[in-house]
mmCIF file of C-alpha atoms in Angstrom:
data_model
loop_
_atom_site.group_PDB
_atom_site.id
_atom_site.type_symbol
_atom_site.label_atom_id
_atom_site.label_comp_id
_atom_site.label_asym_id
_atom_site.label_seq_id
_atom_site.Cartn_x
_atom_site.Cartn_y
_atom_site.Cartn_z
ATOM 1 C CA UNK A 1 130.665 -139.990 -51.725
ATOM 2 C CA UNK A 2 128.149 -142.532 -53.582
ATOM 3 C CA UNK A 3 125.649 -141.718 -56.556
ATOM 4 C CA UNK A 4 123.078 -142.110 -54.017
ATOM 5 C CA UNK A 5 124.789 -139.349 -51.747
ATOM 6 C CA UNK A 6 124.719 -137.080 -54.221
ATOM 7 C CA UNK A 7 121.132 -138.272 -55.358
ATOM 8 C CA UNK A 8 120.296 -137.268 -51.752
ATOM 9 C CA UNK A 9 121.519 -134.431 -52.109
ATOM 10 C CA UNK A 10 119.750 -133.378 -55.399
ATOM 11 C CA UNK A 11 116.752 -134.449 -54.209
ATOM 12 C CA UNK A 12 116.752 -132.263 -51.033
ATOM 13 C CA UNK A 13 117.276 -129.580 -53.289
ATOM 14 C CA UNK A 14 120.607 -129.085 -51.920
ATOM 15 C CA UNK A 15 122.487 -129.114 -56.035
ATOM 16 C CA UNK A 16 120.632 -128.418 -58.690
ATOM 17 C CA UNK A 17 123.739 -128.921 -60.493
ATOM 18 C CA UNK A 18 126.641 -131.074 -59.812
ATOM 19 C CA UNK A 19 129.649 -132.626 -61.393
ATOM 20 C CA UNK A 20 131.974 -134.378 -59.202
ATOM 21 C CA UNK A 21 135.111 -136.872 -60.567
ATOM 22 C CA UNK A 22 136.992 -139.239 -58.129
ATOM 23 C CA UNK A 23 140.431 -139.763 -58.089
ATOM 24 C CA UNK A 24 139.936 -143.277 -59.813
ATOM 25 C CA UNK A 25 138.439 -141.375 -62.407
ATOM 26 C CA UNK A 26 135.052 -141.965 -61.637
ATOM 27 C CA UNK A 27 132.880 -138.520 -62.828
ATOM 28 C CA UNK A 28 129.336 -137.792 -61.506
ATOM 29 C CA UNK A 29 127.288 -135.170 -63.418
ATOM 30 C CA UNK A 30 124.007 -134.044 -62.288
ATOM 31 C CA UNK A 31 121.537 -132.366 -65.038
ATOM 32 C CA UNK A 32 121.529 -128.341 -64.508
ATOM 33 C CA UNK A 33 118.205 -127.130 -62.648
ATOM 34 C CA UNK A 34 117.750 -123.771 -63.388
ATOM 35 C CA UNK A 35 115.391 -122.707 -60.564
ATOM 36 C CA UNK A 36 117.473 -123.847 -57.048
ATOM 37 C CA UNK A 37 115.524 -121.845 -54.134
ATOM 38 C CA UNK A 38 117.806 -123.475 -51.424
ATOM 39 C CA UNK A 39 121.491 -122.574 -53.262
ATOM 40 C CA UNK A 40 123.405 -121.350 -50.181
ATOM 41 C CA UNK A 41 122.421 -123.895 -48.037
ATOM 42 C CA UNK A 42 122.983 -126.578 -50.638
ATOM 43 C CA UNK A 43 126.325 -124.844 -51.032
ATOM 44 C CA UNK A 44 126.832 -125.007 -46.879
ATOM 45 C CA UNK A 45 126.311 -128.815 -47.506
ATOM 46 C CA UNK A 46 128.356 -129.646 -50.159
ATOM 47 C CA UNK A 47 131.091 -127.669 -48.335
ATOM 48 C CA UNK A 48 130.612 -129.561 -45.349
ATOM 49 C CA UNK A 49 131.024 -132.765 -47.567
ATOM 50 C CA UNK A 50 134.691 -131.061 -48.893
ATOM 51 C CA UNK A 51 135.862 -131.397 -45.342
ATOM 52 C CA UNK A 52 134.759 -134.901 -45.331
ATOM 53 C CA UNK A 53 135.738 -136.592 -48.587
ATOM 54 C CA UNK A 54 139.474 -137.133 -49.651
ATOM 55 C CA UNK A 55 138.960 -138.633 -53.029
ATOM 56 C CA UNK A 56 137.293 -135.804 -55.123
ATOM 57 C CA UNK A 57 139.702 -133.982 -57.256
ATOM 58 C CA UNK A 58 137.084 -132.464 -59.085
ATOM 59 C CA UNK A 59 133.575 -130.246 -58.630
ATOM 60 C CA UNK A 60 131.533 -128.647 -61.183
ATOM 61 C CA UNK A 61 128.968 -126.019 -58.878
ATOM 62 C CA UNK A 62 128.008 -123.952 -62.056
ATOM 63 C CA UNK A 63 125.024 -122.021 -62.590
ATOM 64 C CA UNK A 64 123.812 -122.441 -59.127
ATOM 65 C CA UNK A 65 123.224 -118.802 -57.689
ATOM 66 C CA UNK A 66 124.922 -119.762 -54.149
ATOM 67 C CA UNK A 67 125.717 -116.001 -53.507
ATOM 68 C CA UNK A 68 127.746 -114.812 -51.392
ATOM 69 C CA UNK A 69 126.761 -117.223 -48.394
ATOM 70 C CA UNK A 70 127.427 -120.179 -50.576
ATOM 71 C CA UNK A 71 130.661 -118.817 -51.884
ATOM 72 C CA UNK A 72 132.119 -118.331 -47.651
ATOM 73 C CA UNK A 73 130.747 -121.978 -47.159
ATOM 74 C CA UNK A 74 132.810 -123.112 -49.935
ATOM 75 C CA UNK A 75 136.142 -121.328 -49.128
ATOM 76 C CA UNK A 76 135.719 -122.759 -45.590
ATOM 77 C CA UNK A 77 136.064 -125.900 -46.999
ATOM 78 C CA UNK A 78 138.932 -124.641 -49.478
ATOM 79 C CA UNK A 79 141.249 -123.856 -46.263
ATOM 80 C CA UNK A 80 141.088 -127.700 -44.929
ATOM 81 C CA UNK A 81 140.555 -129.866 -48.355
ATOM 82 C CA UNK A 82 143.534 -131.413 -49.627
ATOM 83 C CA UNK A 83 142.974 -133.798 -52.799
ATOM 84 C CA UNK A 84 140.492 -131.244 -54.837
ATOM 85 C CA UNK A 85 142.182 -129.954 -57.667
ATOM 86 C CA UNK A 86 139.334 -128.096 -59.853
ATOM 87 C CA UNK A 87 136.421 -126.200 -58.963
ATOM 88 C CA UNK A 88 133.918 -124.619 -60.868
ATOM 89 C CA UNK A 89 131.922 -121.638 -59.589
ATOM 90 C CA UNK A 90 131.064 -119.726 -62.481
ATOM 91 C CA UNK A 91 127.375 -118.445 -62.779
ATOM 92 C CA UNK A 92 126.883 -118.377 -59.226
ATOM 93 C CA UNK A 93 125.620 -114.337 -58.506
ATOM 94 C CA UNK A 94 129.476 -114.225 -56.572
ATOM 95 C CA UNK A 95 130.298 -110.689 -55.079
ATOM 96 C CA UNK A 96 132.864 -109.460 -53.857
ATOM 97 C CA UNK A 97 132.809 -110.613 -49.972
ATOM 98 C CA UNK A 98 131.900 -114.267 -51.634
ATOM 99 C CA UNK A 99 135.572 -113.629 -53.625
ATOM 100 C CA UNK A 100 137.493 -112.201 -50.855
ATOM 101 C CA UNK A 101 136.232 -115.022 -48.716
ATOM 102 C CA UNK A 102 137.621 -117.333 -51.379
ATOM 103 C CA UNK A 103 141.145 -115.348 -51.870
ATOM 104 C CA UNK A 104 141.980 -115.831 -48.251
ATOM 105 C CA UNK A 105 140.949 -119.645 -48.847
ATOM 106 C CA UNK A 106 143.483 -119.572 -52.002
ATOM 107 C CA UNK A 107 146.564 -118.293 -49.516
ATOM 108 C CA UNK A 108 146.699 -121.273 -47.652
ATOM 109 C CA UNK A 109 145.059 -124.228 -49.935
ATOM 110 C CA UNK A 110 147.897 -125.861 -51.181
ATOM 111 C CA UNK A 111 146.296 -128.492 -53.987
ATOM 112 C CA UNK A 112 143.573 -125.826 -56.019
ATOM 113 C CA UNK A 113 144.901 -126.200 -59.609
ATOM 114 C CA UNK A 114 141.950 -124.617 -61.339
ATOM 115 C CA UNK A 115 139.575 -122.136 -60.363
ATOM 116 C CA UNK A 116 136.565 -120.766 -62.439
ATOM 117 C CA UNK A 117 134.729 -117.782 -60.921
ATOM 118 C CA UNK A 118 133.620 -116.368 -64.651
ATOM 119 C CA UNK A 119 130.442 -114.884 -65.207
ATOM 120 C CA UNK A 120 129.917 -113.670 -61.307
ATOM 121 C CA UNK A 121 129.738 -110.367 -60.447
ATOM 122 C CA UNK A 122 133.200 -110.210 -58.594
ATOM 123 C CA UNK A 123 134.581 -106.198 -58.721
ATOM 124 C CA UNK A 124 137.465 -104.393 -58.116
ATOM 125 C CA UNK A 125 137.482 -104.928 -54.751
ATOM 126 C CA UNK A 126 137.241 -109.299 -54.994
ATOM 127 C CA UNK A 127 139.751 -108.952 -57.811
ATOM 128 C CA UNK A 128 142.159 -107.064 -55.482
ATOM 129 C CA UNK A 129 141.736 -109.623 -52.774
ATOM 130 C CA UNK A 130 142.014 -112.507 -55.653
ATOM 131 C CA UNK A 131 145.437 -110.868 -56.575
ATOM 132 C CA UNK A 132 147.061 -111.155 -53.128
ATOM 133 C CA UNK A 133 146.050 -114.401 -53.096
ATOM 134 C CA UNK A 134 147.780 -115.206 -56.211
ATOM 135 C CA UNK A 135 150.853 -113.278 -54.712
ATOM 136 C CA UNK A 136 151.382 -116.587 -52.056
ATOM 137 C CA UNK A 137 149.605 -119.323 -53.618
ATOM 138 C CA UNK A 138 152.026 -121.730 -55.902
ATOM 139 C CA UNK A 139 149.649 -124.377 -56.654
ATOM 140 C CA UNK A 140 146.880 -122.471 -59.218
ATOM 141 C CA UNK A 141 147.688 -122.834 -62.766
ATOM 142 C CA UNK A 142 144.067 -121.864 -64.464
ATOM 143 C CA UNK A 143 142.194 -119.005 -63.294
ATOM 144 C CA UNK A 144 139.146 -117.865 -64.860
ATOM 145 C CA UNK A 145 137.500 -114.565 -64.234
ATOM 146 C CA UNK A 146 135.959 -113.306 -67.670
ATOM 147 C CA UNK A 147 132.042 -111.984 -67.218
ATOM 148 C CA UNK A 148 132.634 -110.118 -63.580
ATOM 149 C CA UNK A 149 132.809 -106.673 -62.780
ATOM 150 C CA UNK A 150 136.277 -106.169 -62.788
ATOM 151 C CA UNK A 151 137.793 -102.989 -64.162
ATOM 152 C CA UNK A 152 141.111 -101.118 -64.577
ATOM 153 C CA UNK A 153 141.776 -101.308 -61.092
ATOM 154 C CA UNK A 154 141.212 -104.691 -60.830
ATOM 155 C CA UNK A 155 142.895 -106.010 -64.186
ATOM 156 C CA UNK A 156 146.313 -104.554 -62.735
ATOM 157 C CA UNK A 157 146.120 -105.734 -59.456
ATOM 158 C CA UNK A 158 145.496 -108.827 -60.620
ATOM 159 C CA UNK A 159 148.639 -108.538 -63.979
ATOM 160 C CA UNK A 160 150.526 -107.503 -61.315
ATOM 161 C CA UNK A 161 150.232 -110.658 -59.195
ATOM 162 C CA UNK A 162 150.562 -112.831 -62.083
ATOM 163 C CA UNK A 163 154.219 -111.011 -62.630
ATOM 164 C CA UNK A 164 154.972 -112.343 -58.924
ATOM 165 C CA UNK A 165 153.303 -115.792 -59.010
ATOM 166 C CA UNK A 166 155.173 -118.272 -61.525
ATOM 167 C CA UNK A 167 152.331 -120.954 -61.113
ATOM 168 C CA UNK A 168 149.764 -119.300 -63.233
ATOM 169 C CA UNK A 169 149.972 -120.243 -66.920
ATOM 170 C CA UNK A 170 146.135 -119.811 -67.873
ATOM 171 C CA UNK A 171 144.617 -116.222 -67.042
ATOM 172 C CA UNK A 172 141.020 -115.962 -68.531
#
């Protein structure tokens, strides 16, 4: 992907925040926007550009309310990329369905190193489906779920899983 991609991109109103480093090292950060009226769809296209591009390792989608929609784009994209190795979705009004959508991506992607999903509003019910996840997945070593919605219930299904999975070193 070139600056003027993603510059595309912003400019459709398809980011309104971005952060993207290439395997060469190369990082790309786009200023925050706090007002994005077009999130899920800029989240469908960005997904659609994880099934495209095999030299990101790293995206920063932060702060950009892509909901539930955006999140199911996204985890689409999780099941059939292969070099990214961080993503950021913290901030991004995440539910439940958006986190179970993303658990089943997390059973079968097989590079995902770090995940941040803090400050959604994931519940029990996402952190269940986030914890059988972590139950197959061998690959996720940072995991980062502080500011969600996620209670007693939750919090043990989700200790429990970390007992099982020998991957995980950084629970937030």
């Amino acid at each position: 992907m070139s600056f003027s991609t993603i510059t595309s991109l912003m400019q459709a109103g398809v980011a309104a925040s971005l952060e993207v480093t290439f395997s060469d090292g190369r990082i790309i950060e786009l200023g925050r926007d706090e007002v994005n009226r077009n999130a899920a769809e800029g989240a469908k296209a960005i997904a659609d550009l994880l099934t495209k591009i095999t030299a990101l390792q790293t995206i920063n989608l932060g702060d950009n309310s892509i909901g539930d929609v955006g999140a199911k784009a996204i985890a689409d994209a999780l099941r059939v990329n292969s070099t990214l190795q961080t993503i950021s979705l913290g901030g991004n009004l995440i539910f439940d369905e958006g986190a179970k959508a993303i658990a089943d991506a997390l059973k079968v992607n097989s590079t995902l190193q770090t995940i941040n999903l803090e400050r959604n509003a994931i519940g029990d019910v996402g952190a269940k489906a986030i914890a059988d996840a972590l139950r197959v997945n061998s690959t996720l070593k940072t995991i980062s779920l502080g500011g969600n919605l996620i209670f007693d219930e939750g919090a043990k299904a989700i200790a429990d899983a970390c007992c099982i999975n020998k991957s995980v070193e950084v629970l937030k």
